[in-house]
Coordinates of C-alpha atoms in Angstrom, one line a residue:
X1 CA 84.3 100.3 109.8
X2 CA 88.0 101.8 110.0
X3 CA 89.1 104.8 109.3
X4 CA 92.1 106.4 108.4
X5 CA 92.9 110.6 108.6
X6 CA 96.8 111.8 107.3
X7 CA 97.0 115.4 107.8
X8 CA 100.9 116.3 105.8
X9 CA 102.1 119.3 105.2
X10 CA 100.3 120.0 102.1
X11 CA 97.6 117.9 101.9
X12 CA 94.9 116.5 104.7
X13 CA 93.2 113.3 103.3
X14 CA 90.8 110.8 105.0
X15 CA 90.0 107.1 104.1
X16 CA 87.4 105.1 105.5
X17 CA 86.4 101.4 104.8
X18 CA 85.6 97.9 105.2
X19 CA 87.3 94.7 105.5
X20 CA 87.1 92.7 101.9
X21 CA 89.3 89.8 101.0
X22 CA 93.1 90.7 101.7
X23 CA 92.6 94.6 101.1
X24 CA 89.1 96.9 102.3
X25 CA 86.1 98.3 100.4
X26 CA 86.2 102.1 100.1
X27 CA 83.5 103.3 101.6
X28 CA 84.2 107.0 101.8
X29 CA 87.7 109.6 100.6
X30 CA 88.2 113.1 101.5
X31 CA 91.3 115.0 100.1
X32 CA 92.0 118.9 100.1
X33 CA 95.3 120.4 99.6
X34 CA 95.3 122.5 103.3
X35 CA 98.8 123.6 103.0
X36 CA 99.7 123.4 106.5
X37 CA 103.5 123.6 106.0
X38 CA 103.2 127.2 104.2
X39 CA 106.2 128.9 105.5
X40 CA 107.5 126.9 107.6
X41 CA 110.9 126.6 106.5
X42 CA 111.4 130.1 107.0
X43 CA 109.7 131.2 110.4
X44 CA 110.0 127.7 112.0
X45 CA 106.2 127.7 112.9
X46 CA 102.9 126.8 111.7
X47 CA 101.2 129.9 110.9
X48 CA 97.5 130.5 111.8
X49 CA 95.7 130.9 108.4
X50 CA 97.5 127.9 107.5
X51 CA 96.3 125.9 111.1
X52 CA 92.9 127.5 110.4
X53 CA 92.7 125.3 106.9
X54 CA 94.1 122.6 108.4
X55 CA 91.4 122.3 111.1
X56 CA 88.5 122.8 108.7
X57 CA 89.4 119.9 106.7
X58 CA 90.3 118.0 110.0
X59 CA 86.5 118.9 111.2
X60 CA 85.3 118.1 107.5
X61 CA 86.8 114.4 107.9
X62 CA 85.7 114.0 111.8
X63 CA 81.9 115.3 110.8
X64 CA 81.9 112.5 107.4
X65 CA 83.0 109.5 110.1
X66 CA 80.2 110.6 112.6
X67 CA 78.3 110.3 110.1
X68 CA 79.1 106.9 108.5
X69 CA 79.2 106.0 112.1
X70 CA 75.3 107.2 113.2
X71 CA 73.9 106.4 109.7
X72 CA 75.4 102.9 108.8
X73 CA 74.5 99.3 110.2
X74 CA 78.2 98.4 109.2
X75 CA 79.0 98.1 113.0
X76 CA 81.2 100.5 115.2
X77 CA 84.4 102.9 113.9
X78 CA 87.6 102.5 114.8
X79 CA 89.7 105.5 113.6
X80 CA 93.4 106.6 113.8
X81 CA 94.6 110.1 112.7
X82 CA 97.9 111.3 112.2
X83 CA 100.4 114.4 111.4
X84 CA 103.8 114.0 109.9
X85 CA 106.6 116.4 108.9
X86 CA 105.1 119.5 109.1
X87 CA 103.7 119.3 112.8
X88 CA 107.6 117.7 113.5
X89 CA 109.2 120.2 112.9
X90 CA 107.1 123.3 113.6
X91 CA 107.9 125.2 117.0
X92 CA 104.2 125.1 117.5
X93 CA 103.2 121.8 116.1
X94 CA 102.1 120.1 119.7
X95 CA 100.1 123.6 120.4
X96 CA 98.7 123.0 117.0
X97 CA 97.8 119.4 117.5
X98 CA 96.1 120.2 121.0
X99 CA 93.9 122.6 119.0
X100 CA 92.9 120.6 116.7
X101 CA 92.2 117.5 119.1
X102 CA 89.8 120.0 121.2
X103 CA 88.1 121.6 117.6
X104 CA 87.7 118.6 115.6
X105 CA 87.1 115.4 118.7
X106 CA 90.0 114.0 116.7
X107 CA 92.5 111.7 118.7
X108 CA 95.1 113.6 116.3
X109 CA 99.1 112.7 117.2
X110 CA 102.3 113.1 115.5
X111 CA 103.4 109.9 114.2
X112 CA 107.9 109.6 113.7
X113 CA 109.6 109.2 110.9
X114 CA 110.1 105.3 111.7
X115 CA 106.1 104.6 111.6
X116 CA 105.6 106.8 108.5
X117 CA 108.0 104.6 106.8
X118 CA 106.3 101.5 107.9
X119 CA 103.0 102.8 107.3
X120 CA 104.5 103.4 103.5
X121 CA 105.4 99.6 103.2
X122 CA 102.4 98.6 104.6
X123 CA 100.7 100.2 102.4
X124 CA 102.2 99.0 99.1
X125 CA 102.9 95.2 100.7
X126 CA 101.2 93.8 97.7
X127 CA 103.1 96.0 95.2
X128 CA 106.5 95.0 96.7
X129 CA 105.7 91.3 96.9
X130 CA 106.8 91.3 93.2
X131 CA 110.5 92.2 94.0
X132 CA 112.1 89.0 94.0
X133 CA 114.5 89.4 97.2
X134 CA 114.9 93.1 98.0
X135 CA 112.5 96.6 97.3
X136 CA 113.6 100.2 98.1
X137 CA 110.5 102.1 98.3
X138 CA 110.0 106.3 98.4
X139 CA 107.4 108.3 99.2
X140 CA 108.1 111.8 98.3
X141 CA 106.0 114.1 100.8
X142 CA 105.2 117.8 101.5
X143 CA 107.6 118.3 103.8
X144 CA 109.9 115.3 104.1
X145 CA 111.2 112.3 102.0
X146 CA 110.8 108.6 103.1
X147 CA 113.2 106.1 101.8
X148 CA 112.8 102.2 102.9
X149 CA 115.2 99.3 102.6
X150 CA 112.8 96.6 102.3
X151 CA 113.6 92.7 102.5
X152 CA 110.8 90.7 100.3
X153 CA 110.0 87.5 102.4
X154 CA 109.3 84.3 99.8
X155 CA 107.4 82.3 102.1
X156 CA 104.2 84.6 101.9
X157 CA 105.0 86.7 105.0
X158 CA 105.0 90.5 105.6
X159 CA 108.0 92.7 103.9
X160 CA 110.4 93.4 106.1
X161 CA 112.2 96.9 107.2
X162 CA 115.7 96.9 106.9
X163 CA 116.1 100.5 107.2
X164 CA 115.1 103.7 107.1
X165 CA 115.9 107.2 106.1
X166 CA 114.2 110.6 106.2
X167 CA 115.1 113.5 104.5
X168 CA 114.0 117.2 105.8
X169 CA 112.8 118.1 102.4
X170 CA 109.8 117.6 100.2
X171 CA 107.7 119.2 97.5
X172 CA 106.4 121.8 99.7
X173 CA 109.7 123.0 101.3
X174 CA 111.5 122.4 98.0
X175 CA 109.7 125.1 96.4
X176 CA 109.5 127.7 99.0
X177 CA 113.9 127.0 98.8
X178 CA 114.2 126.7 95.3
X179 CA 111.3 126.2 92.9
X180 CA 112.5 129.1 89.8
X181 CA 116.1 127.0 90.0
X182 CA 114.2 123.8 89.1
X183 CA 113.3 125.6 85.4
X184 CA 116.9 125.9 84.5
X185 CA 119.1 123.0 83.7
X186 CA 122.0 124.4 86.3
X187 CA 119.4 124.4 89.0
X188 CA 117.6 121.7 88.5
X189 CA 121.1 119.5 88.6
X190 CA 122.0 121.7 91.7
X191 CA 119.3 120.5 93.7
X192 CA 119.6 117.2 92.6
X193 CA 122.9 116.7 93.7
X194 CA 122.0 118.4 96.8
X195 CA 119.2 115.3 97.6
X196 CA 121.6 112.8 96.8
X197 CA 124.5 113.9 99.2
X198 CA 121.3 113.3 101.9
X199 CA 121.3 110.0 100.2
X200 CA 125.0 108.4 99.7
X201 CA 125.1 107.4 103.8
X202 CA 122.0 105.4 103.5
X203 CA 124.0 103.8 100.8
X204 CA 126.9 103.7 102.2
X205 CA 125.5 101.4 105.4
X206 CA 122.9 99.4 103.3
X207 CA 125.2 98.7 100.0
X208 CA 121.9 99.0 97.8
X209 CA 123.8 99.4 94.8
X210 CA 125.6 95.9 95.3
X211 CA 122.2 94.4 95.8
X212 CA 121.0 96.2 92.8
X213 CA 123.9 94.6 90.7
X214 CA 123.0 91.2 92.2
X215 CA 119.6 91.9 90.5
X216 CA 115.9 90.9 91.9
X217 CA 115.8 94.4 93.2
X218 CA 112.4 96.9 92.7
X219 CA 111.9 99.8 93.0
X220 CA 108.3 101.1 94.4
X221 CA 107.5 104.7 94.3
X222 CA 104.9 106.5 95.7
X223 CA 103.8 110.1 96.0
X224 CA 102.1 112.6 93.8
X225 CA 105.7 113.2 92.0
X226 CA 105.9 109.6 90.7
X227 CA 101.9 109.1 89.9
X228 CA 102.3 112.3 87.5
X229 CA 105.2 111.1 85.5
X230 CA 103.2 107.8 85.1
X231 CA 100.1 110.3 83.7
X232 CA 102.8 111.8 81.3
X233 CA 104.1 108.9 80.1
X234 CA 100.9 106.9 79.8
X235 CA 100.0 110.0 77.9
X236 CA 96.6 110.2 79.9
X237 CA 93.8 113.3 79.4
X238 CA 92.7 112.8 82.3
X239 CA 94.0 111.2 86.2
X240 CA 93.0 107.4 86.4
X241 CA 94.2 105.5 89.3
X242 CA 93.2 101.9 88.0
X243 CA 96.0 102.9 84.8
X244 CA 98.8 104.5 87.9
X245 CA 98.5 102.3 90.8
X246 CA 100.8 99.5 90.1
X247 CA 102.1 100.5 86.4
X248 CA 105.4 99.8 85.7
X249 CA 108.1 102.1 84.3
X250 CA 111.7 101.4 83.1
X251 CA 114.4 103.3 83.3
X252 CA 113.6 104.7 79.8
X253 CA 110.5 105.5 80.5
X254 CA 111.5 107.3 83.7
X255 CA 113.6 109.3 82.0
X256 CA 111.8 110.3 79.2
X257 CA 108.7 111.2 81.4
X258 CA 111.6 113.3 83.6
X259 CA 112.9 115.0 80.4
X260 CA 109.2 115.7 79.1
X261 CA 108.2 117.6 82.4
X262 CA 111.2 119.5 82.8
X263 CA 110.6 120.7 78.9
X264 CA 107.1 121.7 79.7
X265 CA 107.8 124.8 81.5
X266 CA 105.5 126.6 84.3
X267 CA 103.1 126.9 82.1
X268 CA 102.6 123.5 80.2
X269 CA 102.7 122.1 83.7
X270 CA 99.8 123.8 85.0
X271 CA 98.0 123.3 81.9
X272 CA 98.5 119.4 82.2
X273 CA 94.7 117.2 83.2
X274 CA 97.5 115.2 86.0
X275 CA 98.8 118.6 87.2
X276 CA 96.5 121.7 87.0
X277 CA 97.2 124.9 88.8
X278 CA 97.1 123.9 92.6
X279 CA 100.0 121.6 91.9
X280 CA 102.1 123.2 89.7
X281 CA 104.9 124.6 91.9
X282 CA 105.5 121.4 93.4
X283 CA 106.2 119.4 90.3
X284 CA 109.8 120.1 89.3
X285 CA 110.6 119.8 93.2
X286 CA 109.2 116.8 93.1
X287 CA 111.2 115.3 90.5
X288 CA 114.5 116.6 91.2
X289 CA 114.1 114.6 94.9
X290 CA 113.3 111.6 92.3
X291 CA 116.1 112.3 89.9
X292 CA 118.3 111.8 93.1
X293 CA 116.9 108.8 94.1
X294 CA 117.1 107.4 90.5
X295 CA 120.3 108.2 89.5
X296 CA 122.3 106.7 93.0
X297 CA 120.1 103.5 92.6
X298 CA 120.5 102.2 88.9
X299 CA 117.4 99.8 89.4
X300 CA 116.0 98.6 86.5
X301 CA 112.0 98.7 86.8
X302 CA 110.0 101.1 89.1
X303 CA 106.3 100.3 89.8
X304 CA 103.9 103.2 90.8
X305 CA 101.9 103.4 93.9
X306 CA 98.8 105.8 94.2
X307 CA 98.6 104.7 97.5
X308 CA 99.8 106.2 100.8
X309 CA 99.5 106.8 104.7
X310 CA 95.9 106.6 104.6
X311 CA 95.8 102.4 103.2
X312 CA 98.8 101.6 105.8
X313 CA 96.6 103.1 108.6
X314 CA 93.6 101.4 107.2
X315 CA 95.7 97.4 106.9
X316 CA 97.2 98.0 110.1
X317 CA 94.0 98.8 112.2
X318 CA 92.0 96.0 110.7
X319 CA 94.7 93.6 111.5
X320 CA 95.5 95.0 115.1
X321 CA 92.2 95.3 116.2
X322 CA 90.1 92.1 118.1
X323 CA 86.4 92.3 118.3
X324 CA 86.4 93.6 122.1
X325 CA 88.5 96.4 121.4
X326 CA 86.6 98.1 118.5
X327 CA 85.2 101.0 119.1
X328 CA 84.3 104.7 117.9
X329 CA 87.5 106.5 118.0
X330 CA 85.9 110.0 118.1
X331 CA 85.7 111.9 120.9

């Protein structure tokens, strides 16, 4: 069994699974919005209601592998767990991480921004095999944005990185900055254009918009941002991954799905089955970091990933590992 934990700066989630064909058997999710980040942007630290959540979810996850570990015959666990953003930039994040390590038994560490993005591409590999030669992939977190330049190889072999970049804001710190200005057209545009002056170096090293006009680019999204305009545009009453994961939107539809969520309001938002309550601040954040990335980079289809951190951890460890090295990673 292998097991994957990805504590971000608003959400802590846990997968845990088999090896099955190309891909893994789920055998067991976890998921609970722990808000770890929750003012961070403007103390600088992690505060300690907000560690306090973070740890019983941690110890939630590290009890549910003990288990699966004691009480299956599937054979030992081998387990990573990581923090991103939040823990980065927090004065306290390594105090925080030592904590958690000696509450939880987790071997908990703070992963870059490099690894995240590979972890990202990893974990879509199969969506972004259907680029024909290039893929620029985004996962729009809690507390940071990924962006990867990705080279599509046509011989069958892994994508390849061709670079990187990570922007210091996300859905969480977003709207603690600037979440009423996303309900107004002047704001909304305003924050927009802030994200894409983070983006026009990247461009200006990688040339993505020649590639773009050279065609066979796609572009892969993945975060809660992108899988909720794909709810709104698939007009669904409630969440279901088997329609999000891997459904493809063109520009069109991207834009009308943008123009629809902006129209709701605060209110229709919340009141949305792919939104609800818990999530409704970070919407409109959300999409202005999108709007960004989709008006630089004029590509023509985007497919949806509701997949994450949690699937690259899981890929990687069951192709790293050898039979003498697996073992139960919990303390």
């Amino acid at each position: 069994m292998f097991a994957g934990i990805d504590l971000g700066t608003n959400n802590c989630r846990m997968l845990l699974g088999t090896p099955a064909g190309q891909g893994f058997h789920v055998l067991d999710s976890f998921s609970r919005v722990v808000r770890l980040g929750e003012g961070l942007y403007e103390t600088g630290r992690l505060s300690a209601v907000a560690m306090d959540r973070a740890i019983a979810s941690l110890s939630i996850c590290a009890e549910r592998a003990r288990r699966w570990a004691a009480d299956t015959g599937t054979g030992p666990l081998r387990l990573r767990a990581i923090a991103t953003e939040a823990c980065r930039q927090a004065e306290n994040g390594a105090e925080f991480i030592a904590l958690a390590r000696e509450r939880t038994g987790l071997p908990l560490e703070i992963i870059n921004t490099r690894e995240e993005a590979e972890l990202a591409v990893e974990s879509c590999a199969s969506l972004i095999a259907k680029a024909e030669r290039r893929a620029l992939l985004f996962d729009i977190g809690g507390g940071s944005t990924e962006v990867a330049w990705v080279r599509v190889n046509c011989n069958g072999a892994a994508p390849e990185l061709i670079g990187y970049l990570s922007l210091p804001v996300g859905v969480v710190t977003l709207s603690e900055r600037c979440s009423q200005a996303c309900y107004t057209e002047e704001g909304f545009a305003a924050v927009v254009e802030t994200v894409a002056a983070m983006l026009r170096p990247f461009e200006a090293v990688h040339r993505i918009g020649q590639e773009i006009r050279q065609g066979g680019v796609l572009m892969v999204g993945t975060s809660g941002t992108v899988t909720t305009l794909a709810g709104v545009s698939l007009k669904l009453e409630r969440y279901r991954r088997g329609l999000v994961d891997g459904f493809f939107m063109n520009r069109g539809a991207v834009e009308a799905a943008l123009a629809e969520a902006k129209a709701m309001g605060r209110d229709g938002l919340s009141r949305h089955p792919c939104i609800g309550a818990d999530r409704v601040d970070f919407v409109l954040p959300g999409c202005a970091i999108f709007a960004a990335i989709h008006e630089l980079w004029q590509i023509p289809d985007l497919v949806v990933a509701d997949r994450g951190l949690r699937e690259g951890m899981l890929m990687r460890l069951m192709r790293n590992v050898r039979p003498e090295r697996r073992g139960y990673g919990l303390a």
